[in-house]
C-alpha cells in the first residue's frame, strides 16, 4: 500500500500557504512585511505559490530603517521586479524628520526600536488590517506563544494574556474598526527548516548570507559590520574578517559570524553544528531578558 | 537537491504532540529533558537557565526553566498559555504544544490537543491516577488524539519498582474503558534523572519497552489522516487578471480528507453541480494526487459557479448537509453560554450564524458523569448542545473526520473565539 504522507517541509509549506490564503480571504487590505531577510523571502515565495498563476494579491511593505545593508536593498529591488509584486516602502528617517520618532544616542544607537513607530503609522496610513510577518516561534521565548492570527488593539499592542484560542486550523480574523492583525505563516518553522526549504526550492537569497570579507568591529562579544551608521570607540579597532550573516536586520544591531560557508549545503551543516541560537547574533534581544516581549507588546513585529 | 536527500533530512516526518500534567508532575522538566538529551539546547539558552537556577539557589540546573515563556509566568512560576516548542531527530521533526494542566486551563489543553497526533500524559508514580489524569485523558479522547502515551514519572522516588508501575497501569486501564482511545502506551520514566526519556534506564531491568524518544520517533502516524472521504473546502478562487490566463479559474484550498486525482467525478456543494477534475496544481506543477494536509489548486473541466465556503466532494460520497445538529462543546470564555443565544460560527472555510437550541447535558470532567440538570455552561466546561445554523453545514462527525467535524463559536459583539465544537 502506498503511504500518503508528506515530508515535514512539504507539510510546513502546506500550512503556510493555507494561512496566507486565509489572510487574503478574511481581510480587506492585507500586506506582507518584507525586510529582505531570508524569512521574508521564503514567505514571499510561499505567497507566490499560494496564488499562482495570479500575482500576489497584496502589497509587500518594507519598513526601511535607512541603516540597511546595501546588498539587501539591491536584492529587494531585483526580486520585486522579477515577480511583479507591488512594493511599498516607508522610511524611519521620515518619522524622525517629522518628529514622530527620536533617534537614539550613543555608540549602541539603533533604529530598531523606531521601526515600530513607522510600522504602526504605515499600517494606519495604508489602512492595512492584516500584516503578515516572517517571525517564527522558535526564535525567542515570547514568540513561542504567538498565534497564527495575532490580534492587535487599536494602539497596535499585543496582549499576551488575552489571546484568542486557536483551534484546529479554524482562524478567527474578526475585528472591530481600527484594530488589526499580525499574521505569522512561518510560526512552526525553525531556522533549519527555512534553510532546508531555501535549498529544496532553490530560492535566491542576498549574497551576504554567504561568506565574504568585511570590515568588522568587535563589540560586546558581537561582530558588527563597520559602516557609516556606527561610531567606533577609541578602544575599538576595525579588522578585516571572513564572515557571513545568519540573520539580516539593521546594520547597527546585526552581528556577523566567522564562517567560510559559501554554499547552502555548507550553511546547513553550519546551522546543524551551531551551539548558539540565531538571535544570539542580535544585540536588540540582548538589552534585557524580556526585550522581545516588551517590544512585541508595544507593537513590534 | 540530491545532496540533501542523502542524509535523509527530506524524508523526515512531522509529529505534533501535546503534553498534559501539572507543574508537580514534572512536565516542564520532561520537556526540558527531551530537548537537553537530544542536544537541542543552545549554549546561550543553557547559560540563561544556569544563571537563573543559581540565582534561585537551586543545586542543579532546572531544566523546566527552558519552557517558561512570558514574564508573568516567570514571576508566578507557572505556565499560563499554550507555548510551542520544536526539536528534531534524524527521523522526525517534533512540535510540542505545551499546555498547563491546572483545572482552569482546560481551554488551553483543548487548544493544544486539537491539532495533535499524540498526547503525553504525566502521572506521578507515587500518587497514581488522579482526578486530573481523568480530565486529561477525557480531553484527549474527546479531541480524538490518535495516540496516548502515559508517562509514569518519578520512578526514582519509588525505588524503580515494577509493582508501582503496574499499579498505575491497572488503574489507568480501568479508567480508559470508559473512554474512546485508539492507541495507549505506558512508560516508566524519571524526567529529573533521564531514565527512559532519551536513554534507556539502567535502573529498571524489568522494563523491556521503548524509551519515550524511540516511541515518539516510531509512532505510526501515516494513517492518522482520513484518506477515504474526499472533502475539499474551497478557500480562495484564483482568477488572474492577466491576458495569458484570461479563462483560468483555480479553486485553491487545503484537502481535508480523501485522495483527489485528475479525472475524478466531483460534486460541488451546495450547488450540487457535477464536473470532472482537470488538473491539480501548485505553482505551475501538475500533481498526480492530492491528499490531506496538502494545499493545492484544483481546476475543473467546465465552468461551475464556486466561491469560498463551498465544498468539492466525490459525487458518490457526500457529507451530511444539515442545519440542526448536536455538538460537544468546550466553553472557552468567562461569559457563559446562553440557551437561545445567537453566535457566529466557522466551519472549514465557511462562516455562518447559529442559535443554541438546547443544552443536553454537562460532563463532569473529573468523574465523567453526565449531568442533565446543570444548564450553566461557563469557562472550561464541556457539554453536549443542540444548535441550529442559518445555512446548511457540510459536515462529517468529528469521530470520522477532525477537519470537517469541528467548528469554532465566536461572540458577535467581542469577536472572541468562545467555544470549540466537535460535531456528534
mmCIF file with all atom_site columns, C-alpha atoms in Angstrom, chain A residues 1-26 45 48-55 57 136-138 140-149 158 160-176 179 187-193 196 199-202 246 264-266 268 271-272 274-281 286 289-290 293-294 297, chain B residues 1 3-4 7 9-14 16 41-45 48 52 65-74 76 79-86 93 95 107-108 110-111 114-115 143 220-223 227 235-236 238-242 245 248 252-254 259 261 281-284 289 291-297 308 332 344 346-349 398 402 406-408 410-417 419-422:
data_model
loop_
_atom_site.group_PDB
_atom_site.id
_atom_site.type_symbol
_atom_site.label_atom_id
_atom_site.label_alt_id
_atom_site.label_comp_id
_atom_site.label_asym_id
_atom_site.label_entity_id
_atom_site.label_seq_id
_atom_site.pdbx_PDB_ins_code
_atom_site.Cartn_x
_atom_site.Cartn_y
_atom_site.Cartn_z
_atom_site.occupancy
_atom_site.B_iso_or_equiv
_atom_site.pdbx_formal_charge
_atom_site.auth_seq_id
_atom_site.auth_comp_id
_atom_site.auth_asym_id
_atom_site.auth_atom_id
_atom_site.pdbx_PDB_model_num
ATOM 1   C CA . UNK A 1 1   ? 0.000   0.000  0.000   1.00 0.00 ? 1   UNK A CA 1
ATOM 2   C CA . UNK A 1 2   ? 1.228   3.497  -0.837  1.00 0.00 ? 2   UNK A CA 1
ATOM 3   C CA . UNK A 1 3   ? 1.634   5.678  2.228   1.00 0.00 ? 3   UNK A CA 1
ATOM 4   C CA . UNK A 1 4   ? 0.066   9.056  1.745   1.00 0.00 ? 4   UNK A CA 1
ATOM 5   C CA . UNK A 1 5   ? 2.309   11.204 3.832   1.00 0.00 ? 5   UNK A CA 1
ATOM 6   C CA . UNK A 1 6   ? 4.130   14.485 3.264   1.00 0.00 ? 6   UNK A CA 1
ATOM 7   C CA . UNK A 1 7   ? 7.643   15.112 4.454   1.00 0.00 ? 7   UNK A CA 1
ATOM 8   C CA . UNK A 1 8   ? 7.885   17.776 7.132   1.00 0.00 ? 8   UNK A CA 1
ATOM 9   C CA . UNK A 1 9   ? 8.951   20.604 4.800   1.00 0.00 ? 9   UNK A CA 1
ATOM 10  C CA . UNK A 1 10  ? 6.001   19.984 2.475   1.00 0.00 ? 10  UNK A CA 1
ATOM 11  C CA . UNK A 1 11  ? 3.656   19.889 5.474   1.00 0.00 ? 11  UNK A CA 1
ATOM 12  C CA . UNK A 1 12  ? 5.018   23.213 6.771   1.00 0.00 ? 12  UNK A CA 1
ATOM 13  C CA . UNK A 1 13  ? 4.676   24.630 3.246   1.00 0.00 ? 13  UNK A CA 1
ATOM 14  C CA . UNK A 1 14  ? 1.044   23.489 3.010   1.00 0.00 ? 14  UNK A CA 1
ATOM 15  C CA . UNK A 1 15  ? 0.274   25.037 6.397   1.00 0.00 ? 15  UNK A CA 1
ATOM 16  C CA . UNK A 1 16  ? 1.886   28.380 5.490   1.00 0.00 ? 16  UNK A CA 1
ATOM 17  C CA . UNK A 1 17  ? 0.088   28.540 2.129   1.00 0.00 ? 17  UNK A CA 1
ATOM 18  C CA . UNK A 1 18  ? -3.209  27.830 3.904   1.00 0.00 ? 18  UNK A CA 1
ATOM 19  C CA . UNK A 1 19  ? -2.569  30.711 6.345   1.00 0.00 ? 19  UNK A CA 1
ATOM 20  C CA . UNK A 1 20  ? -1.586  33.139 3.559   1.00 0.00 ? 20  UNK A CA 1
ATOM 21  C CA . UNK A 1 21  ? -4.701  32.256 1.523   1.00 0.00 ? 21  UNK A CA 1
ATOM 22  C CA . UNK A 1 22  ? -6.841  32.592 4.651   1.00 0.00 ? 22  UNK A CA 1
ATOM 23  C CA . UNK A 1 23  ? -5.395  36.067 5.274   1.00 0.00 ? 23  UNK A CA 1
ATOM 24  C CA . UNK A 1 24  ? -6.141  37.150 1.695   1.00 0.00 ? 24  UNK A CA 1
ATOM 25  C CA . UNK A 1 25  ? -9.719  35.863 2.134   1.00 0.00 ? 25  UNK A CA 1
ATOM 26  C CA . UNK A 1 26  ? -10.586 37.157 5.581   1.00 0.00 ? 26  UNK A CA 1
ATOM 27  C CA . UNK A 1 45  ? 7.966   32.687 -2.214  1.00 0.00 ? 45  UNK A CA 1
ATOM 28  C CA . UNK A 1 48  ? 3.652   33.336 -4.999  1.00 0.00 ? 48  UNK A CA 1
ATOM 29  C CA . UNK A 1 49  ? 2.885   29.637 -4.712  1.00 0.00 ? 49  UNK A CA 1
ATOM 30  C CA . UNK A 1 50  ? -0.414  30.304 -2.937  1.00 0.00 ? 50  UNK A CA 1
ATOM 31  C CA . UNK A 1 51  ? -1.917  32.359 -5.782  1.00 0.00 ? 51  UNK A CA 1
ATOM 32  C CA . UNK A 1 52  ? -0.100  31.163 -8.892  1.00 0.00 ? 52  UNK A CA 1
ATOM 33  C CA . UNK A 1 53  ? -0.649  31.805 -11.804 1.00 0.00 ? 53  UNK A CA 1
ATOM 34  C CA . UNK A 1 54  ? -2.125  35.052 -10.474 1.00 0.00 ? 54  UNK A CA 1
ATOM 35  C CA . UNK A 1 55  ? 0.221   37.640 -8.988  1.00 0.00 ? 55  UNK A CA 1
ATOM 36  C CA . UNK A 1 57  ? -2.860  39.892 -4.445  1.00 0.00 ? 57  UNK A CA 1
ATOM 37  C CA . UNK A 1 136 ? 8.956   32.127 13.898  1.00 0.00 ? 136 UNK A CA 1
ATOM 38  C CA . UNK A 1 137 ? 8.085   30.705 17.299  1.00 0.00 ? 137 UNK A CA 1
ATOM 39  C CA . UNK A 1 138 ? 11.497  29.070 17.696  1.00 0.00 ? 138 UNK A CA 1
ATOM 40  C CA . UNK A 1 140 ? 12.523  33.677 21.021  1.00 0.00 ? 140 UNK A CA 1
ATOM 41  C CA . UNK A 1 141 ? 10.565  32.811 24.187  1.00 0.00 ? 141 UNK A CA 1
ATOM 42  C CA . UNK A 1 142 ? 7.874   35.466 23.755  1.00 0.00 ? 142 UNK A CA 1
ATOM 43  C CA . UNK A 1 143 ? 7.338   34.438 20.141  1.00 0.00 ? 143 UNK A CA 1
ATOM 44  C CA . UNK A 1 144 ? 6.771   30.827 21.267  1.00 0.00 ? 144 UNK A CA 1
ATOM 45  C CA . UNK A 1 145 ? 3.300   31.884 22.423  1.00 0.00 ? 145 UNK A CA 1
ATOM 46  C CA . UNK A 1 146 ? 2.217   33.777 19.310  1.00 0.00 ? 146 UNK A CA 1
ATOM 47  C CA . UNK A 1 147 ? -0.877  32.740 17.396  1.00 0.00 ? 147 UNK A CA 1
ATOM 48  C CA . UNK A 1 148 ? -1.033  32.404 13.600  1.00 0.00 ? 148 UNK A CA 1
ATOM 49  C CA . UNK A 1 149 ? -3.614  35.203 13.664  1.00 0.00 ? 149 UNK A CA 1
ATOM 50  C CA . UNK A 1 158 ? -0.240  42.751 21.832  1.00 0.00 ? 158 UNK A CA 1
ATOM 51  C CA . UNK A 1 160 ? -0.280  38.004 25.592  1.00 0.00 ? 160 UNK A CA 1
ATOM 52  C CA . UNK A 1 161 ? -2.660  37.149 28.445  1.00 0.00 ? 161 UNK A CA 1
ATOM 53  C CA . UNK A 1 162 ? -5.749  37.802 26.385  1.00 0.00 ? 162 UNK A CA 1
ATOM 54  C CA . UNK A 1 163 ? -5.083  35.982 23.129  1.00 0.00 ? 163 UNK A CA 1
ATOM 55  C CA . UNK A 1 164 ? -7.794  34.206 21.186  1.00 0.00 ? 164 UNK A CA 1
ATOM 56  C CA . UNK A 1 165 ? -7.551  30.454 21.459  1.00 0.00 ? 165 UNK A CA 1
ATOM 57  C CA . UNK A 1 166 ? -6.670  28.927 18.072  1.00 0.00 ? 166 UNK A CA 1
ATOM 58  C CA . UNK A 1 167 ? -8.230  25.519 17.493  1.00 0.00 ? 167 UNK A CA 1
ATOM 59  C CA . UNK A 1 168 ? -7.681  23.087 14.636  1.00 0.00 ? 168 UNK A CA 1
ATOM 60  C CA . UNK A 1 169 ? -6.904  25.347 11.683  1.00 0.00 ? 169 UNK A CA 1
ATOM 61  C CA . UNK A 1 170 ? -10.013 27.489 12.126  1.00 0.00 ? 170 UNK A CA 1
ATOM 62  C CA . UNK A 1 171 ? -8.581  31.013 12.153  1.00 0.00 ? 171 UNK A CA 1
ATOM 63  C CA . UNK A 1 172 ? -10.680 33.849 13.525  1.00 0.00 ? 172 UNK A CA 1
ATOM 64  C CA . UNK A 1 173 ? -9.786  37.189 11.930  1.00 0.00 ? 173 UNK A CA 1
ATOM 65  C CA . UNK A 1 174 ? -12.895 39.106 13.015  1.00 0.00 ? 174 UNK A CA 1
ATOM 66  C CA . UNK A 1 175 ? -12.137 42.527 14.425  1.00 0.00 ? 175 UNK A CA 1
ATOM 67  C CA . UNK A 1 176 ? -13.521 45.923 15.289  1.00 0.00 ? 176 UNK A CA 1
ATOM 68  C CA . UNK A 1 179 ? -7.937  47.028 15.171  1.00 0.00 ? 179 UNK A CA 1
ATOM 69  C CA . UNK A 1 187 ? 5.187   30.155 13.056  1.00 0.00 ? 187 UNK A CA 1
ATOM 70  C CA . UNK A 1 188 ? 6.042   26.446 13.090  1.00 0.00 ? 188 UNK A CA 1
ATOM 71  C CA . UNK A 1 189 ? 9.270   26.681 11.081  1.00 0.00 ? 189 UNK A CA 1
ATOM 72  C CA . UNK A 1 190 ? 12.712  26.534 12.659  1.00 0.00 ? 190 UNK A CA 1
ATOM 73  C CA . UNK A 1 191 ? 15.886  28.142 11.331  1.00 0.00 ? 191 UNK A CA 1
ATOM 74  C CA . UNK A 1 192 ? 16.911  24.748 9.949   1.00 0.00 ? 192 UNK A CA 1
ATOM 75  C CA . UNK A 1 193 ? 13.554  24.302 8.182   1.00 0.00 ? 193 UNK A CA 1
ATOM 76  C CA . UNK A 1 196 ? 16.365  23.357 4.047   1.00 0.00 ? 196 UNK A CA 1
ATOM 77  C CA . UNK A 1 199 ? 17.796  24.675 -0.690  1.00 0.00 ? 199 UNK A CA 1
ATOM 78  C CA . UNK A 1 200 ? 14.912  22.396 -1.717  1.00 0.00 ? 200 UNK A CA 1
ATOM 79  C CA . UNK A 1 201 ? 13.107  25.141 -3.641  1.00 0.00 ? 201 UNK A CA 1
ATOM 80  C CA . UNK A 1 202 ? 16.321  26.777 -4.952  1.00 0.00 ? 202 UNK A CA 1
ATOM 81  C CA . UNK A 1 246 ? 22.903  34.343 9.976   1.00 0.00 ? 246 UNK A CA 1
ATOM 82  C CA . UNK A 1 264 ? 23.614  26.325 1.065   1.00 0.00 ? 264 UNK A CA 1
ATOM 83  C CA . UNK A 1 265 ? 24.929  22.853 1.858   1.00 0.00 ? 265 UNK A CA 1
ATOM 84  C CA . UNK A 1 266 ? 27.710  24.379 3.957   1.00 0.00 ? 266 UNK A CA 1
ATOM 85  C CA . UNK A 1 268 ? 23.041  23.924 6.586   1.00 0.00 ? 268 UNK A CA 1
ATOM 86  C CA . UNK A 1 271 ? 23.469  25.614 11.350  1.00 0.00 ? 271 UNK A CA 1
ATOM 87  C CA . UNK A 1 272 ? 23.258  21.939 12.331  1.00 0.00 ? 272 UNK A CA 1
ATOM 88  C CA . UNK A 1 274 ? 25.796  25.614 15.757  1.00 0.00 ? 274 UNK A CA 1
ATOM 89  C CA . UNK A 1 275 ? 25.938  25.996 19.511  1.00 0.00 ? 275 UNK A CA 1
ATOM 90  C CA . UNK A 1 276 ? 24.113  29.322 19.796  1.00 0.00 ? 276 UNK A CA 1
ATOM 91  C CA . UNK A 1 277 ? 20.654  30.402 18.704  1.00 0.00 ? 277 UNK A CA 1
ATOM 92  C CA . UNK A 1 278 ? 20.168  32.584 15.688  1.00 0.00 ? 278 UNK A CA 1
ATOM 93  C CA . UNK A 1 279 ? 19.036  35.575 17.755  1.00 0.00 ? 279 UNK A CA 1
ATOM 94  C CA . UNK A 1 280 ? 22.276  35.290 19.711  1.00 0.00 ? 280 UNK A CA 1
ATOM 95  C CA . UNK A 1 281 ? 23.722  37.451 16.916  1.00 0.00 ? 281 UNK A CA 1
ATOM 96  C CA . UNK A 1 286 ? 20.300  41.278 24.458  1.00 0.00 ? 286 UNK A CA 1
ATOM 97  C CA . UNK A 1 289 ? 15.801  39.203 29.261  1.00 0.00 ? 289 UNK A CA 1
ATOM 98  C CA . UNK A 1 290 ? 12.315  40.320 28.262  1.00 0.00 ? 290 UNK A CA 1
ATOM 99  C CA . UNK A 1 293 ? 8.269   40.535 24.896  1.00 0.00 ? 293 UNK A CA 1
ATOM 100 C CA . UNK A 1 294 ? 8.350   44.245 25.799  1.00 0.00 ? 294 UNK A CA 1
ATOM 101 C CA . UNK A 1 297 ? 3.584   44.376 23.473  1.00 0.00 ? 297 UNK A CA 1
ATOM 102 C CA . UNK B 2 1   ? 18.657  18.598 -4.247  1.00 0.00 ? 1   UNK B CA 1
ATOM 103 C CA . UNK B 2 3   ? 22.852  16.260 -1.747  1.00 0.00 ? 3   UNK B CA 1
ATOM 104 C CA . UNK B 2 4   ? 20.251  16.730 0.940   1.00 0.00 ? 4   UNK B CA 1
ATOM 105 C CA . UNK B 2 7   ? 21.269  12.406 4.701   1.00 0.00 ? 7   UNK B CA 1
ATOM 106 C CA . UNK B 2 9   ? 16.507  15.133 6.006   1.00 0.00 ? 9   UNK B CA 1
ATOM 107 C CA . UNK B 2 10  ? 13.917  15.274 3.248   1.00 0.00 ? 10  UNK B CA 1
ATOM 108 C CA . UNK B 2 11  ? 12.374  12.034 4.482   1.00 0.00 ? 11  UNK B CA 1
ATOM 109 C CA . UNK B 2 12  ? 11.610  13.426 7.901   1.00 0.00 ? 12  UNK B CA 1
ATOM 110 C CA . UNK B 2 13  ? 8.023   13.416 9.081   1.00 0.00 ? 13  UNK B CA 1
ATOM 111 C CA . UNK B 2 14  ? 6.280   15.963 11.272  1.00 0.00 ? 14  UNK B CA 1
ATOM 112 C CA . UNK B 2 16  ? 2.705   17.162 16.710  1.00 0.00 ? 16  UNK B CA 1
ATOM 113 C CA . UNK B 2 41  ? 19.652  23.265 23.778  1.00 0.00 ? 41  UNK B CA 1
ATOM 114 C CA . UNK B 2 42  ? 21.966  26.006 22.613  1.00 0.00 ? 42  UNK B CA 1
ATOM 115 C CA . UNK B 2 43  ? 24.770  27.447 24.701  1.00 0.00 ? 43  UNK B CA 1
ATOM 116 C CA . UNK B 2 44  ? 23.110  30.834 25.099  1.00 0.00 ? 44  UNK B CA 1
ATOM 117 C CA . UNK B 2 45  ? 19.859  29.178 26.266  1.00 0.00 ? 45  UNK B CA 1
ATOM 118 C CA . UNK B 2 48  ? 20.476  31.796 30.715  1.00 0.00 ? 48  UNK B CA 1
ATOM 119 C CA . UNK B 2 52  ? 18.597  31.782 36.780  1.00 0.00 ? 52  UNK B CA 1
ATOM 120 C CA . UNK B 2 65  ? 13.080  26.901 33.073  1.00 0.00 ? 65  UNK B CA 1
ATOM 121 C CA . UNK B 2 66  ? 13.684  26.171 29.394  1.00 0.00 ? 66  UNK B CA 1
ATOM 122 C CA . UNK B 2 67  ? 9.989   26.097 28.653  1.00 0.00 ? 67  UNK B CA 1
ATOM 123 C CA . UNK B 2 68  ? 8.909   29.128 30.678  1.00 0.00 ? 68  UNK B CA 1
ATOM 124 C CA . UNK B 2 69  ? 7.776   31.770 28.254  1.00 0.00 ? 69  UNK B CA 1
ATOM 125 C CA . UNK B 2 70  ? 6.373   35.041 29.382  1.00 0.00 ? 70  UNK B CA 1
ATOM 126 C CA . UNK B 2 71  ? 7.298   37.470 32.143  1.00 0.00 ? 71  UNK B CA 1
ATOM 127 C CA . UNK B 2 72  ? 4.130   36.811 34.112  1.00 0.00 ? 72  UNK B CA 1
ATOM 128 C CA . UNK B 2 73  ? 4.860   33.106 34.076  1.00 0.00 ? 73  UNK B CA 1
ATOM 129 C CA . UNK B 2 74  ? 8.382   33.520 35.283  1.00 0.00 ? 74  UNK B CA 1
ATOM 130 C CA . UNK B 2 76  ? 4.495   33.222 39.164  1.00 0.00 ? 76  UNK B CA 1
ATOM 131 C CA . UNK B 2 79  ? 2.767   28.189 32.575  1.00 0.00 ? 79  UNK B CA 1
ATOM 132 C CA . UNK B 2 80  ? -0.331  30.170 31.669  1.00 0.00 ? 80  UNK B CA 1
ATOM 133 C CA . UNK B 2 81  ? -0.818  29.573 27.989  1.00 0.00 ? 81  UNK B CA 1
ATOM 134 C CA . UNK B 2 82  ? -0.019  27.222 25.143  1.00 0.00 ? 82  UNK B CA 1
ATOM 135 C CA . UNK B 2 83  ? 3.642   27.501 24.219  1.00 0.00 ? 83  UNK B CA 1
ATOM 136 C CA . UNK B 2 84  ? 5.112   25.783 21.183  1.00 0.00 ? 84  UNK B CA 1
ATOM 137 C CA . UNK B 2 85  ? 8.496   24.047 21.225  1.00 0.00 ? 85  UNK B CA 1
ATOM 138 C CA . UNK B 2 86  ? 10.455  22.462 18.418  1.00 0.00 ? 86  UNK B CA 1
ATOM 139 C CA . UNK B 2 93  ? 10.615  16.972 13.453  1.00 0.00 ? 93  UNK B CA 1
ATOM 140 C CA . UNK B 2 95  ? 6.161   20.263 17.517  1.00 0.00 ? 95  UNK B CA 1
ATOM 141 C CA . UNK B 2 107 ? -9.295  25.543 27.297  1.00 0.00 ? 107 UNK B CA 1
ATOM 142 C CA . UNK B 2 108 ? -5.551  25.583 26.701  1.00 0.00 ? 108 UNK B CA 1
ATOM 143 C CA . UNK B 2 110 ? -8.203  21.590 24.242  1.00 0.00 ? 110 UNK B CA 1
ATOM 144 C CA . UNK B 2 111 ? -6.400  24.096 22.025  1.00 0.00 ? 111 UNK B CA 1
ATOM 145 C CA . UNK B 2 114 ? -6.896  20.000 18.560  1.00 0.00 ? 114 UNK B CA 1
ATOM 146 C CA . UNK B 2 115 ? -4.002  19.516 16.138  1.00 0.00 ? 115 UNK B CA 1
ATOM 147 C CA . UNK B 2 143 ? -10.468 15.604 20.813  1.00 0.00 ? 143 UNK B CA 1
ATOM 148 C CA . UNK B 2 220 ? 2.622   5.047  13.201  1.00 0.00 ? 220 UNK B CA 1
ATOM 149 C CA . UNK B 2 221 ? 1.097   8.362  12.138  1.00 0.00 ? 221 UNK B CA 1
ATOM 150 C CA . UNK B 2 222 ? 0.581   7.995  8.412   1.00 0.00 ? 222 UNK B CA 1
ATOM 151 C CA . UNK B 2 223 ? -2.906  6.570  8.951   1.00 0.00 ? 223 UNK B CA 1
ATOM 152 C CA . UNK B 2 227 ? -7.825  9.117  3.217   1.00 0.00 ? 227 UNK B CA 1
ATOM 153 C CA . UNK B 2 235 ? -10.659 28.659 0.379   1.00 0.00 ? 235 UNK B CA 1
ATOM 154 C CA . UNK B 2 236 ? -9.953  31.134 -2.409  1.00 0.00 ? 236 UNK B CA 1
ATOM 155 C CA . UNK B 2 238 ? -7.818  32.234 -8.276  1.00 0.00 ? 238 UNK B CA 1
ATOM 156 C CA . UNK B 2 239 ? -8.717  34.404 -11.282 1.00 0.00 ? 239 UNK B CA 1
ATOM 157 C CA . UNK B 2 240 ? -5.587  36.017 -12.707 1.00 0.00 ? 240 UNK B CA 1
ATOM 158 C CA . UNK B 2 241 ? -6.181  39.460 -14.186 1.00 0.00 ? 241 UNK B CA 1
ATOM 159 C CA . UNK B 2 242 ? -3.608  38.732 -16.882 1.00 0.00 ? 242 UNK B CA 1
ATOM 160 C CA . UNK B 2 245 ? -4.634  33.351 -18.183 1.00 0.00 ? 245 UNK B CA 1
ATOM 161 C CA . UNK B 2 248 ? -8.240  30.459 -15.826 1.00 0.00 ? 248 UNK B CA 1
ATOM 162 C CA . UNK B 2 252 ? -7.490  26.956 -4.006  1.00 0.00 ? 252 UNK B CA 1
ATOM 163 C CA . UNK B 2 253 ? -7.687  25.151 -0.691  1.00 0.00 ? 253 UNK B CA 1
ATOM 164 C CA . UNK B 2 254 ? -6.344  22.507 1.630   1.00 0.00 ? 254 UNK B CA 1
ATOM 165 C CA . UNK B 2 259 ? -7.487  11.492 -2.204  1.00 0.00 ? 259 UNK B CA 1
ATOM 166 C CA . UNK B 2 261 ? -6.952  12.827 -8.732  1.00 0.00 ? 261 UNK B CA 1
ATOM 167 C CA . UNK B 2 281 ? -1.615  22.031 -9.376  1.00 0.00 ? 281 UNK B CA 1
ATOM 168 C CA . UNK B 2 282 ? 0.727   24.097 -7.276  1.00 0.00 ? 282 UNK B CA 1
ATOM 169 C CA . UNK B 2 283 ? 2.973   26.829 -8.674  1.00 0.00 ? 283 UNK B CA 1
ATOM 170 C CA . UNK B 2 284 ? 2.620   25.522 -12.211 1.00 0.00 ? 284 UNK B CA 1
ATOM 171 C CA . UNK B 2 289 ? -2.912  13.112 -6.458  1.00 0.00 ? 289 UNK B CA 1
ATOM 172 C CA . UNK B 2 291 ? -4.459  14.292 -0.017  1.00 0.00 ? 291 UNK B CA 1
ATOM 173 C CA . UNK B 2 292 ? -4.616  15.803 3.465   1.00 0.00 ? 292 UNK B CA 1
ATOM 174 C CA . UNK B 2 293 ? -2.916  18.087 4.549   1.00 0.00 ? 293 UNK B CA 1
ATOM 175 C CA . UNK B 2 294 ? -1.833  19.348 1.089   1.00 0.00 ? 294 UNK B CA 1
ATOM 176 C CA . UNK B 2 295 ? -2.591  22.896 -0.065  1.00 0.00 ? 295 UNK B CA 1
ATOM 177 C CA . UNK B 2 296 ? -3.304  22.812 -3.808  1.00 0.00 ? 296 UNK B CA 1
ATOM 178 C CA . UNK B 2 297 ? -5.319  24.430 -6.590  1.00 0.00 ? 297 UNK B CA 1
ATOM 179 C CA . UNK B 2 308 ? -15.220 30.440 -0.830  1.00 0.00 ? 308 UNK B CA 1
ATOM 180 C CA . UNK B 2 332 ? -13.525 28.993 26.368  1.00 0.00 ? 332 UNK B CA 1
ATOM 181 C CA . UNK B 2 344 ? -21.213 33.311 14.689  1.00 0.00 ? 344 UNK B CA 1
ATOM 182 C CA . UNK B 2 346 ? -16.764 28.972 11.460  1.00 0.00 ? 346 UNK B CA 1
ATOM 183 C CA . UNK B 2 347 ? -16.671 25.514 9.909   1.00 0.00 ? 347 UNK B CA 1
ATOM 184 C CA . UNK B 2 348 ? -13.892 24.685 7.398   1.00 0.00 ? 348 UNK B CA 1
ATOM 185 C CA . UNK B 2 349 ? -13.817 27.847 5.235   1.00 0.00 ? 349 UNK B CA 1
ATOM 186 C CA . UNK B 2 398 ? -15.799 14.621 14.387  1.00 0.00 ? 398 UNK B CA 1
ATOM 187 C CA . UNK B 2 402 ? -11.403 16.047 12.574  1.00 0.00 ? 402 UNK B CA 1
ATOM 188 C CA . UNK B 2 406 ? -15.032 20.750 14.012  1.00 0.00 ? 406 UNK B CA 1
ATOM 189 C CA . UNK B 2 407 ? -16.412 24.274 14.484  1.00 0.00 ? 407 UNK B CA 1
ATOM 190 C CA . UNK B 2 408 ? -15.469 27.342 16.481  1.00 0.00 ? 408 UNK B CA 1
ATOM 191 C CA . UNK B 2 410 ? -17.498 33.314 18.023  1.00 0.00 ? 410 UNK B CA 1
ATOM 192 C CA . UNK B 2 411 ? -19.093 36.079 20.095  1.00 0.00 ? 411 UNK B CA 1
ATOM 193 C CA . UNK B 2 412 ? -20.514 38.555 17.583  1.00 0.00 ? 412 UNK B CA 1
ATOM 194 C CA . UNK B 2 413 ? -20.072 41.522 19.938  1.00 0.00 ? 413 UNK B CA 1
ATOM 195 C CA . UNK B 2 414 ? -16.479 40.954 21.090  1.00 0.00 ? 414 UNK B CA 1
ATOM 196 C CA . UNK B 2 415 ? -15.315 38.830 18.104  1.00 0.00 ? 415 UNK B CA 1
ATOM 197 C CA . UNK B 2 416 ? -13.616 36.457 20.539  1.00 0.00 ? 416 UNK B CA 1
ATOM 198 C CA . UNK B 2 417 ? -13.472 32.714 19.969  1.00 0.00 ? 417 UNK B CA 1
ATOM 199 C CA . UNK B 2 419 ? -16.387 27.851 22.055  1.00 0.00 ? 419 UNK B CA 1
ATOM 200 C CA . UNK B 2 420 ? -14.746 24.805 20.446  1.00 0.00 ? 420 UNK B CA 1
ATOM 201 C CA . UNK B 2 421 ? -17.239 22.355 18.988  1.00 0.00 ? 421 UNK B CA 1
ATOM 202 C CA . UNK B 2 422 ? -16.996 18.742 17.882  1.00 0.00 ? 422 UNK B CA 1
#
